Amino acid sequence: MDYDKLAKMSSLVPFPAYLGFEVKRSDRDCVVVEIVLRPEYCTMGGTAHGGFLMALADFTGAIGAMEVLPEGATSTTTVESKTNMIGAAPAGALMRATATPLHIGRRTSVWTTRIETDAGKLISVTTQTQMVI
Amino acid sequence: MDYDKLAKMSSLVPFPAYLGFEVKRSDRDCVVVEIVLRPEYCTMGGTAHGGFLMALADFTGAIGAMEVLPEGATSTTTVESKTNMIGAAPAGALMRATATPLHIGRRTSVWTTRIETDAGKLISVTTQTQMVI
Amino acid sequence: MDYDKLAKMSSLVPFPAYLGFEVKRSDRDCVVVEIVLRPEYCTMGGTAHGGFLMALADFTGAIGAMEVLPEGATSTTTVESKTNMIGAAPAGALMRATATPLHIGRRTSVWTTRIETDAGKLISVTTQTQMVI
Amino acid sequence: MDYDKLAKMSSLVPFPAYLGFEVKRSDRDCVVVEIVLRPEYCTMGGTAHGGFLMALADFTGAIGAMEVLPEGATSTTTVESKTNMIGAAPAGALMRATATPLHIGRRTSVWTTRIETDAGKLISVTTQTQMVI
């Protein structure tokens, strides 16, 4: 995928653009979004806030859902999202969210998103259902 | 609860403070957090982004978990969080998150958080488990 | 609702009928299903098995989804289900599952089901999304 | 792992034993449980009932949690479980649940369980948190 398309995706949705999420790869099989963890995205101990992780995962899975929309569909919305928090990521770390599809259907798609640090430490795992609109 | 304590809670955690969440009530039975939905917290259609809703719910439930920590415990961390997205909230709306406990235990507490607009429209429902630390 | 309709509902779906779930009330606002907890439905300690609780909740919420199907729809299927296990129910206890809707839509409905013992002890809470078919 | 230990695991917990779940492999990295889908384990259309799938996943993940208990711990309990229903499995199919750990900690372990038919069709995906006791 070309750089311009990825840059456009990164700026498309206000909240993810506001936080600075960058789409690094996007196709039907896999979406990768990265961001350096700023101190203001942390919880008290200086590690990634759970809400930040869920926002990052939600955007990554939704980009995936856009990639697999069936013909005639124009958009997608998150129906539900479940996250297990696994490890702590320190401020300054490069965070990488990787979404892969569990299901690509006519009415929904289901995505699992793993967030890891650049060092490969698993931070959280999210599974979400996206409705086709 | 006095105003100073609530203001301190609102500024305690970097990510929620950065987003401007305001704790309006906090006790063992109920936590209420409010924020006016800014356009940069929205998704493409100008309504609340799912990630924003999950961040708001996560903070609200975690404040509740702090309120019910057993003696000797000092903190809490989110183990898991599940959100069902129900309705759309338009930019400019006053969002109100209300968390109530499903379970208060020695090792965990479990919270359900409903996010509604000021007009009483249900936007999302989150259930999360907080570990006692 | 008359007794015959409830009895028919209880025998409609093979797995719930096999386990002996009994529909006690069913309308758009609330579904109640009861069963006495047999020892073979338990985990090692002689209390309700998590899988049994999830099966009971799934059936109860799905009955609710049937009640609110929009015109022209004929059935429903569970898209996702999330359960928090709260307390232990002893063998022999009368278990009561009560489902209420969080959302009734054209394409989905969302239900929360609380399972309690006859003594009012909270055992588990499930939230599930049902797709309209 | 030897056959006797697996047979013992299969008969250990009343509800899974009642349903006939068979542990085929169990170690720290992976647990596999199989069962042929009987008609009484189905929903109206003659495919696996969601509650049955959740019971199968719950048992499989809990066996995994037993495998990784830290020293001094004696048991485990399911804290929460979330399932996405993906495909339909017909009565008579051999169902295979495979659990792998997302996290092995001192206080909890987190497991993802995929249920597939013998033909490799994905039926459901469950993520659950097990508390160390």
Coordinates of C-alpha atoms in Angstrom, one line a residue:
Chain A
M1 CA 0.0 0.0 0.0
D2 CA 1.3 3.4 -0.9
Y3 CA 2.4 6.0 1.7
D4 CA -0.2 8.5 0.7
K5 CA -3.1 6.1 1.3
L6 CA -1.8 5.2 4.7
A7 CA -1.3 8.9 5.7
K8 CA -4.8 9.6 4.6
M9 CA -6.1 6.7 6.7
S10 CA -4.2 8.1 9.7
S11 CA -5.9 11.5 9.4
L12 CA -9.4 10.2 8.6
V13 CA -10.9 9.8 12.0
P14 CA -10.8 12.7 14.4
F15 CA -10.0 10.9 17.8
P16 CA -7.2 8.6 16.4
A17 CA -5.8 11.5 14.4
Y18 CA -5.8 13.7 17.6
L19 CA -3.9 11.0 19.5
G20 CA -1.4 10.6 16.6
F21 CA -2.0 7.0 15.6
E22 CA -0.2 6.1 12.3
V23 CA -1.4 3.4 10.0
K24 CA 1.7 1.5 8.8
R25 CA 0.0 -1.3 6.9
S26 CA -3.5 -2.0 5.9
D27 CA -4.9 -4.8 3.9
R28 CA -7.5 -7.6 4.2
D29 CA -5.3 -9.9 6.2
C30 CA -3.6 -7.5 8.6
V31 CA -3.6 -3.9 9.8
V32 CA -0.7 -2.4 11.7
V33 CA -0.9 0.9 13.6
E34 CA 1.9 2.5 15.6
I35 CA 2.4 5.3 18.1
V36 CA 5.1 6.4 20.5
L37 CA 3.6 6.3 24.0
R38 CA 3.5 9.9 25.3
P39 CA 3.4 10.6 29.0
E40 CA -0.1 12.1 28.7
Y41 CA -1.4 8.7 27.4
C42 CA -0.3 7.0 30.6
T43 CA -1.9 5.9 33.9
M44 CA -0.5 6.9 37.3
G45 CA 2.6 4.7 37.2
G46 CA 3.8 6.1 33.9
T47 CA 2.6 3.1 31.8
A48 CA 0.0 3.0 29.0
H49 CA -3.5 3.8 30.2
G50 CA -6.1 1.0 29.6
G51 CA -8.4 3.5 27.8
F52 CA -5.6 4.5 25.5
L53 CA -4.9 0.8 24.6
M54 CA -8.6 0.3 23.9
A55 CA -8.7 3.3 21.7
L56 CA -5.7 2.2 19.8
A57 CA -7.1 -1.3 19.3
D58 CA -10.5 0.0 18.3
F59 CA -9.1 2.1 15.5
T60 CA -6.9 -0.7 14.3
G61 CA -9.7 -3.3 14.1
A62 CA -12.1 -0.7 12.5
I63 CA -9.5 0.0 9.7
G64 CA -9.5 -3.8 9.1
A65 CA -13.3 -3.8 8.9
M66 CA -13.1 -1.0 6.3
E67 CA -10.7 -3.1 4.2
V68 CA -13.1 -6.1 4.0
L69 CA -16.5 -4.3 3.5
P70 CA -18.6 -6.2 1.1
E71 CA -19.7 -4.6 -2.2
G72 CA -22.3 -2.0 -1.7
A73 CA -21.4 -1.3 1.9
T74 CA -20.0 2.1 2.8
S75 CA -19.0 2.1 6.4
T76 CA -18.7 0.1 9.7
T77 CA -19.3 0.6 13.3
T78 CA -18.0 -1.1 16.4
V79 CA -20.7 -3.3 18.0
E80 CA -18.6 -4.5 20.9
S81 CA -15.1 -4.7 22.1
K82 CA -13.4 -6.8 24.8
T83 CA -9.8 -6.2 26.0
N84 CA -7.6 -8.3 28.3
M85 CA -4.8 -6.2 29.7
I86 CA -1.7 -8.3 29.9
G87 CA 1.5 -6.2 30.5
A88 CA 2.7 -2.7 31.2
A89 CA 4.2 -0.4 28.5
P90 CA 6.5 2.4 29.7
A91 CA 6.2 6.0 28.4
G92 CA 8.4 6.5 25.4
A93 CA 7.9 3.0 24.1
L94 CA 6.9 2.5 20.4
M95 CA 3.5 0.7 20.6
R96 CA 2.4 -1.5 17.7
A97 CA -1.1 -2.7 17.3
T98 CA -1.7 -5.6 14.8
A99 CA -5.2 -6.6 13.8
T100 CA -6.1 -9.8 12.1
P101 CA -9.5 -11.1 11.1
L102 CA -11.3 -13.9 12.9
H103 CA -14.2 -13.7 10.6
I104 CA -15.1 -11.8 7.5
G105 CA -18.9 -11.9 6.8
R106 CA -21.6 -10.2 4.9
R107 CA -23.0 -8.5 8.0
T108 CA -20.1 -8.4 10.4
S109 CA -16.4 -8.9 10.7
V110 CA -14.5 -9.9 13.8
W111 CA -11.0 -8.8 14.6
T112 CA -8.3 -9.6 17.2
T113 CA -5.8 -6.9 17.9
R114 CA -2.6 -7.5 19.8
I115 CA -0.7 -4.5 21.1
E116 CA 3.0 -5.0 21.7
T117 CA 5.9 -2.8 22.4
D118 CA 8.7 -2.5 19.8
A119 CA 10.6 -4.9 22.0
G120 CA 7.9 -7.6 21.4
K121 CA 6.3 -7.4 24.9
L122 CA 2.6 -8.2 24.8
I123 CA 0.6 -5.4 26.4
S124 CA -3.1 -6.2 25.5
V125 CA -5.3 -8.3 23.4
T126 CA -8.7 -7.0 22.0
T127 CA -11.4 -8.8 20.2
Q128 CA -14.1 -6.7 18.6
T129 CA -17.1 -7.1 16.3
Q130 CA -17.7 -4.6 13.5
M131 CA -21.1 -4.2 11.9
V132 CA -21.3 -3.6 8.1
I133 CA -23.2 -0.5 7.3
Chain B
M1 CA -17.7 14.4 48.8
D2 CA -16.0 17.8 48.8
Y3 CA -15.1 19.7 45.6
D4 CA -11.4 19.6 46.3
K5 CA -11.2 15.8 46.5
L6 CA -13.1 15.4 43.2
A7 CA -10.9 17.9 41.5
K8 CA -7.8 16.1 42.7
M9 CA -9.3 12.8 41.4
S10 CA -9.9 14.4 38.0
S11 CA -6.2 15.4 37.7
L12 CA -4.7 12.3 39.2
V13 CA -4.3 10.1 36.1
P14 CA -2.5 11.6 33.0
F15 CA -4.7 10.2 30.2
P16 CA -8.1 11.0 31.7
A17 CA -6.7 14.4 32.8
Y18 CA -5.4 15.1 29.3
L19 CA -8.9 14.4 27.9
G20 CA -10.6 16.5 30.5
F21 CA -12.7 14.0 32.4
E22 CA -14.3 15.5 35.5
V23 CA -15.2 13.3 38.5
K24 CA -18.6 14.6 39.8
R25 CA -19.3 12.0 42.4
S26 CA -17.3 9.2 43.9
D27 CA -18.2 6.8 46.7
R28 CA -18.4 3.0 47.2
D29 CA -21.8 2.8 45.5
C30 CA -21.5 5.0 42.5
V31 CA -19.0 7.0 40.5
V32 CA -20.0 9.7 38.1
V33 CA -17.6 11.3 35.5
E34 CA -18.7 13.9 33.0
I35 CA -17.2 15.6 29.9
V36 CA -18.5 17.7 27.0
L37 CA -17.8 15.8 23.8
R38 CA -15.3 17.8 21.8
P39 CA -15.1 17.3 18.0
E40 CA -11.6 15.8 18.3
Y41 CA -13.1 13.0 20.4
C42 CA -15.3 11.8 17.6
T43 CA -15.4 9.3 14.8
M44 CA -16.0 10.2 11.2
G45 CA -19.7 11.0 11.5
G46 CA -19.1 13.5 14.2
T47 CA -20.3 11.2 17.0
A48 CA -18.3 9.9 20.0
H49 CA -15.5 7.5 19.0
G50 CA -15.7 4.0 20.5
G51 CA -12.2 4.4 21.9
F52 CA -13.1 7.6 23.7
L53 CA -16.1 5.9 25.2
M54 CA -14.0 3.0 26.4
A55 CA -11.4 5.4 27.9
L56 CA -14.1 7.2 29.8
A57 CA -15.7 4.0 31.1
D58 CA -12.3 2.6 32.1
F59 CA -11.4 5.7 34.2
T60 CA -14.9 5.7 35.8
G61 CA -14.8 2.1 36.8
A62 CA -11.2 2.4 38.1
I63 CA -12.2 5.3 40.3
G64 CA -14.8 3.0 41.8
A65 CA -12.3 0.3 42.4
M66 CA -10.1 2.7 44.3
E67 CA -13.0 3.6 46.5
V68 CA -13.5 0.0 47.6
L69 CA -9.9 -1.2 48.0
P70 CA -9.6 -3.5 51.0
E71 CA -7.4 -2.5 53.9
G72 CA -3.8 -2.7 53.1
A73 CA -4.2 -2.4 49.3
T74 CA -2.8 0.6 47.6
S75 CA -3.9 0.5 44.0
T76 CA -5.8 -1.3 41.3
T77 CA -5.3 -2.2 37.7
T78 CA -7.8 -3.1 34.9
V79 CA -7.7 -6.8 34.2
E80 CA -10.3 -6.8 31.4
S81 CA -13.0 -4.6 30.0
K82 CA -15.9 -5.3 27.6
T83 CA -18.0 -2.6 26.0
N84 CA -21.3 -2.8 24.0
M85 CA -21.8 0.3 21.9
I86 CA -25.5 1.1 21.9
G87 CA -26.1 4.6 20.5
A88 CA -24.5 7.6 18.9
A89 CA -23.6 10.8 20.9
P90 CA -23.2 14.0 18.9
A91 CA -20.3 16.4 19.3
G92 CA -21.1 19.1 21.9
A93 CA -23.2 16.7 24.1
L94 CA -22.5 16.4 27.8
M95 CA -21.5 12.8 28.4
R96 CA -22.1 11.2 31.8
A97 CA -20.5 8.0 32.8
T98 CA -22.0 6.2 35.9
A99 CA -20.3 3.2 37.4
T100 CA -21.8 0.9 39.9
P101 CA -20.3 -2.2 41.5
L102 CA -21.4 -5.7 40.5
H103 CA -18.9 -7.2 43.0
I104 CA -16.6 -5.9 45.7
G105 CA -14.1 -8.6 46.7
R106 CA -10.9 -9.0 48.5
R107 CA -8.9 -9.6 45.3
T108 CA -11.1 -8.0 42.6
S109 CA -14.0 -5.7 42.1
V110 CA -16.3 -5.7 39.0
W111 CA -18.0 -2.6 37.7
T112 CA -20.7 -1.8 35.2
T113 CA -20.5 1.7 33.6
R114 CA -23.3 3.2 31.6
I115 CA -22.5 6.2 29.4
E116 CA -25.4 8.5 28.6
T117 CA -25.9 11.9 27.2
D118 CA -27.3 14.7 29.3
A119 CA -30.6 14.0 27.5
G120 CA -30.6 10.4 28.9
K121 CA -29.8 8.6 25.7
L122 CA -27.8 5.4 26.4
I123 CA -24.5 5.4 24.4
S124 CA -22.6 2.4 25.8
V125 CA -22.3 -0.1 28.6
T126 CA -19.0 -1.4 29.9
T127 CA -18.3 -4.2 32.4
Q128 CA -14.7 -4.4 33.7
T129 CA -12.7 -6.3 36.3
Q130 CA -10.3 -4.5 38.5
M131 CA -7.6 -6.3 40.3
V132 CA -6.6 -5.2 43.9
I133 CA -2.9 -4.5 44.2
Chain C
M1 CA -48.1 -15.2 29.3
D2 CA -49.9 -18.5 29.5
Y3 CA -48.4 -21.6 30.8
D4 CA -48.6 -23.5 27.5
K5 CA -46.5 -21.0 25.7
L6 CA -43.9 -21.0 28.4
A7 CA -43.7 -24.8 28.4
K8 CA -43.3 -24.8 24.6
M9 CA -40.5 -22.3 24.8
S10 CA -38.7 -24.5 27.4
S11 CA -38.8 -27.4 25.1
L12 CA -38.0 -25.6 21.9
V13 CA -34.2 -25.7 21.8
P14 CA -32.5 -29.0 22.3
F15 CA -29.6 -28.1 24.6
P16 CA -31.6 -26.0 27.1
A17 CA -34.4 -28.6 27.0
Y18 CA -31.8 -31.3 27.7
L19 CA -30.5 -29.4 30.7
G20 CA -34.1 -28.8 31.9
F21 CA -34.2 -25.0 31.8
E22 CA -37.8 -23.7 32.4
V23 CA -39.0 -20.4 31.0
K24 CA -41.1 -18.7 33.8
R25 CA -41.7 -15.4 32.2
S26 CA -41.1 -14.0 28.7
D27 CA -42.0 -10.6 27.3
R28 CA -40.2 -7.7 25.6
D29 CA -39.0 -6.2 28.9
C30 CA -37.9 -9.3 30.8
V31 CA -37.2 -13.0 30.5
V32 CA -36.9 -15.3 33.5
V33 CA -35.6 -18.9 33.3
E34 CA -35.2 -21.2 36.3
I35 CA -33.6 -24.5 37.1
V36 CA -32.6 -26.4 40.2
L37 CA -28.8 -26.9 40.1
R38 CA -28.2 -30.6 39.8
P39 CA -24.8 -32.1 41.0
E40 CA -23.9 -32.9 37.4
Y41 CA -24.0 -29.3 36.5
C42 CA -21.3 -28.4 38.9
T43 CA -17.6 -27.8 39.0
M44 CA -15.2 -29.7 41.3
G45 CA -16.2 -27.9 44.5
G46 CA -19.9 -28.8 44.1
T47 CA -20.9 -25.3 42.9
A48 CA -22.3 -24.2 39.5
H49 CA -19.9 -24.7 36.6
G50 CA -19.1 -21.6 34.6
G51 CA -20.1 -23.3 31.4
F52 CA -23.5 -24.1 32.9
L53 CA -24.0 -20.5 33.9
M54 CA -23.1 -19.3 30.4
A55 CA -25.5 -21.8 28.8
L56 CA -28.3 -20.7 31.1
A57 CA -27.6 -17.0 30.4
D58 CA -27.3 -17.6 26.6
F59 CA -30.7 -19.2 26.4
T60 CA -32.3 -16.6 28.5
G61 CA -31.0 -13.7 26.5
A62 CA -31.8 -15.4 23.2
I63 CA -35.5 -15.9 24.3
G64 CA -35.5 -12.1 24.9
A65 CA -34.1 -11.5 21.4
M66 CA -37.0 -13.7 20.0
E67 CA -39.5 -11.5 21.8
V68 CA -38.3 -8.3 20.2
L69 CA -37.7 -9.5 16.6
P70 CA -38.7 -6.8 14.2
E71 CA -41.4 -7.5 11.7
G72 CA -40.3 -9.8 8.9
A73 CA -37.5 -11.4 11.0
T74 CA -37.8 -15.1 11.8
S75 CA -34.9 -15.9 14.1
T76 CA -31.8 -14.7 16.0
T77 CA -28.3 -15.9 16.7
T78 CA -25.8 -15.1 19.4
V79 CA -23.0 -12.9 18.0
E80 CA -21.0 -12.6 21.2
S81 CA -21.4 -13.2 24.9
K82 CA -19.4 -12.0 27.9
T83 CA -19.8 -13.3 31.4
N84 CA -18.4 -12.1 34.7
M85 CA -18.5 -14.9 37.4
I86 CA -19.3 -13.3 40.7
G87 CA -20.3 -15.9 43.3
A88 CA -20.7 -19.6 43.9
A89 CA -24.0 -21.4 43.8
P90 CA -24.3 -24.7 45.7
A91 CA -25.8 -27.9 44.2
G92 CA -29.5 -28.0 45.0
A93 CA -30.0 -24.3 44.7
L94 CA -32.8 -22.9 42.6
M95 CA -31.1 -20.7 40.0
R96 CA -32.9 -17.8 38.4
A97 CA -31.7 -16.1 35.3
T98 CA -33.3 -12.7 34.5
A99 CA -32.6 -11.0 31.2
T100 CA -33.4 -7.4 30.4
P101 CA -32.7 -5.5 27.2
L102 CA -30.0 -2.9 26.9
H103 CA -30.8 -2.2 23.3
I104 CA -33.6 -3.3 20.9
G105 CA -32.6 -2.5 17.3
R106 CA -33.5 -3.4 13.8
R107 CA -30.4 -5.5 13.3
T108 CA -29.4 -6.5 16.8
S109 CA -30.6 -6.6 20.3
V110 CA -28.3 -6.5 23.4
W111 CA -29.3 -8.3 26.7
T112 CA -27.9 -8.4 30.2
T113 CA -28.7 -11.5 32.2
R114 CA -28.2 -11.8 35.9
I115 CA -28.2 -15.2 37.5
E116 CA -29.1 -15.3 41.1
T117 CA -30.0 -18.1 43.6
D118 CA -33.4 -18.2 45.1
A119 CA -31.9 -16.6 48.1
G120 CA -30.9 -13.5 46.1
K121 CA -27.2 -14.1 45.9
L122 CA -25.7 -12.8 42.6
I123 CA -23.8 -15.6 40.8
S124 CA -23.0 -14.2 37.4
V125 CA -23.7 -11.4 34.9
T126 CA -23.7 -11.8 31.2
T127 CA -24.0 -9.3 28.4
Q128 CA -24.7 -10.7 24.9
T129 CA -25.4 -9.4 21.4
Q130 CA -28.1 -11.2 19.3
M131 CA -28.2 -10.7 15.6
V132 CA -31.6 -10.5 13.9
I133 CA -32.0 -13.0 11.1
Chain D
M1 CA 1.1 -37.0 28.5
D2 CA -0.1 -40.4 29.3
Y3 CA -3.5 -41.7 28.5
D4 CA -4.5 -42.3 32.2
K5 CA -3.8 -38.8 33.2
L6 CA -5.9 -37.4 30.3
A7 CA -8.7 -39.8 31.1
K8 CA -8.6 -38.7 34.8
M9 CA -8.8 -35.0 33.7
S10 CA -11.8 -35.8 31.5
S11 CA -13.7 -37.2 34.5
L12 CA -12.6 -34.7 37.1
V13 CA -15.2 -32.0 36.8
P14 CA -18.9 -33.0 36.9
F15 CA -20.4 -30.8 34.2
P16 CA -17.7 -31.5 31.5
A17 CA -17.7 -35.2 32.4
Y18 CA -21.6 -35.2 32.1
L19 CA -21.3 -33.8 28.6
G20 CA -18.6 -36.2 27.7
F21 CA -15.7 -33.8 27.0
E22 CA -12.4 -35.7 26.4
V23 CA -9.0 -34.2 27.1
K24 CA -6.7 -35.2 24.3
R25 CA -3.7 -33.1 25.2
S26 CA -2.7 -31.0 28.2
D27 CA 0.4 -29.1 28.9
R28 CA 1.5 -25.6 29.6
D29 CA 1.5 -24.5 26.0
C30 CA -1.7 -26.1 24.7
V31 CA -4.8 -28.0 25.8
V32 CA -7.0 -29.9 23.4
V33 CA -10.4 -31.2 24.2
E34 CA -12.7 -33.1 21.8
I35 CA -16.3 -34.2 21.6
V36 CA -18.7 -35.4 19.0
L37 CA -21.6 -33.0 18.8
R38 CA -24.7 -34.9 19.9
P39 CA -28.1 -33.6 18.7
E40 CA -29.1 -32.7 22.3
Y41 CA -26.2 -30.2 22.4
C42 CA -27.6 -28.2 19.5
T43 CA -29.8 -25.2 18.9
M44 CA -33.0 -25.2 16.9
G45 CA -31.3 -25.5 13.5
G46 CA -29.4 -28.6 14.5
T47 CA -26.1 -26.8 15.0
A48 CA -24.0 -26.4 18.1
H49 CA -25.7 -24.4 20.8
G50 CA -23.8 -21.3 22.0
G51 CA -24.0 -22.3 25.6
F52 CA -22.5 -25.7 24.7
L53 CA -19.6 -24.0 22.9
M54 CA -19.0 -21.7 25.9
A55 CA -19.0 -24.7 28.3
L56 CA -16.5 -26.5 26.1
A57 CA -14.2 -23.5 25.9
D58 CA -14.5 -22.8 29.6
F59 CA -13.4 -26.3 30.5
T60 CA -10.5 -26.3 28.0
G61 CA -9.1 -22.9 29.3
A62 CA -9.5 -24.0 32.9
I63 CA -7.5 -27.1 32.3
G64 CA -4.8 -24.9 30.9
A65 CA -4.9 -22.7 34.0
M66 CA -4.4 -25.8 36.1
E67 CA -1.3 -26.7 34.1
V68 CA 0.3 -23.4 34.9
L69 CA -0.6 -22.9 38.5
P70 CA 2.3 -21.3 40.4
E71 CA 3.9 -23.2 43.3
G72 CA 1.7 -23.3 46.3
A73 CA -1.5 -22.7 44.4
T74 CA -4.1 -25.5 44.4
S75 CA -6.9 -24.5 42.1
T76 CA -8.3 -21.9 39.7
T77 CA -11.6 -20.3 39.0
T78 CA -13.0 -18.5 35.9
V79 CA -13.2 -14.8 36.5
E80 CA -14.6 -13.8 33.1
S81 CA -15.1 -15.3 29.7
K82 CA -16.0 -13.7 26.4
T83 CA -16.9 -15.7 23.3
N84 CA -17.4 -14.6 19.7
M85 CA -19.6 -17.0 17.7
I86 CA -18.2 -17.4 14.2
G87 CA -19.6 -20.4 12.4
A88 CA -22.2 -23.2 12.6
A89 CA -21.2 -26.8 13.5
P90 CA -23.6 -29.5 12.4
A91 CA -24.7 -32.4 14.8
G92 CA -22.4 -35.3 14.4
A93 CA -19.3 -33.2 13.8
L94 CA -16.2 -33.8 15.9
M95 CA -15.6 -30.6 17.8
R96 CA -12.0 -29.7 18.8
A97 CA -11.3 -27.0 21.4
T98 CA -7.7 -25.8 21.5
A99 CA -6.6 -23.4 24.3
T100 CA -3.3 -21.5 24.3
P101 CA -2.1 -19.0 26.9
L102 CA -2.0 -15.3 26.3
H103 CA -0.6 -14.7 29.8
I104 CA 0.7 -16.8 32.6
G105 CA 1.0 -14.8 35.8
R106 CA 1.3 -15.2 39.5
R107 CA -2.3 -14.2 40.2
T108 CA -4.0 -14.9 36.9
S109 CA -3.7 -16.7 33.6
V110 CA -5.4 -15.7 30.4
W111 CA -6.4 -18.2 27.7
T112 CA -7.7 -18.1 24.2
T113 CA -9.7 -21.1 23.0
R114 CA -10.6 -21.8 19.4
I115 CA -13.3 -24.3 18.7
E116 CA -13.1 -25.9 15.2
T117 CA -14.7 -28.9 13.6
D118 CA -12.6 -31.8 12.5
A119 CA -12.8 -30.3 9.0
G120 CA -11.0 -27.2 10.3
K121 CA -14.0 -24.8 10.2
L122 CA -13.8 -22.1 12.9
I123 CA -16.8 -22.2 15.1
S124 CA -16.0 -19.9 18.0
V125 CA -13.2 -18.0 19.8
T126 CA -13.2 -17.5 23.6
T127 CA -10.9 -15.5 25.8
Q128 CA -11.1 -16.0 29.5
T129 CA -9.3 -15.0 32.7
Q130 CA -8.6 -17.6 35.3
M131 CA -7.8 -16.6 38.9
V132 CA -5.1 -18.5 40.8
I133 CA -6.5 -19.9 44.1

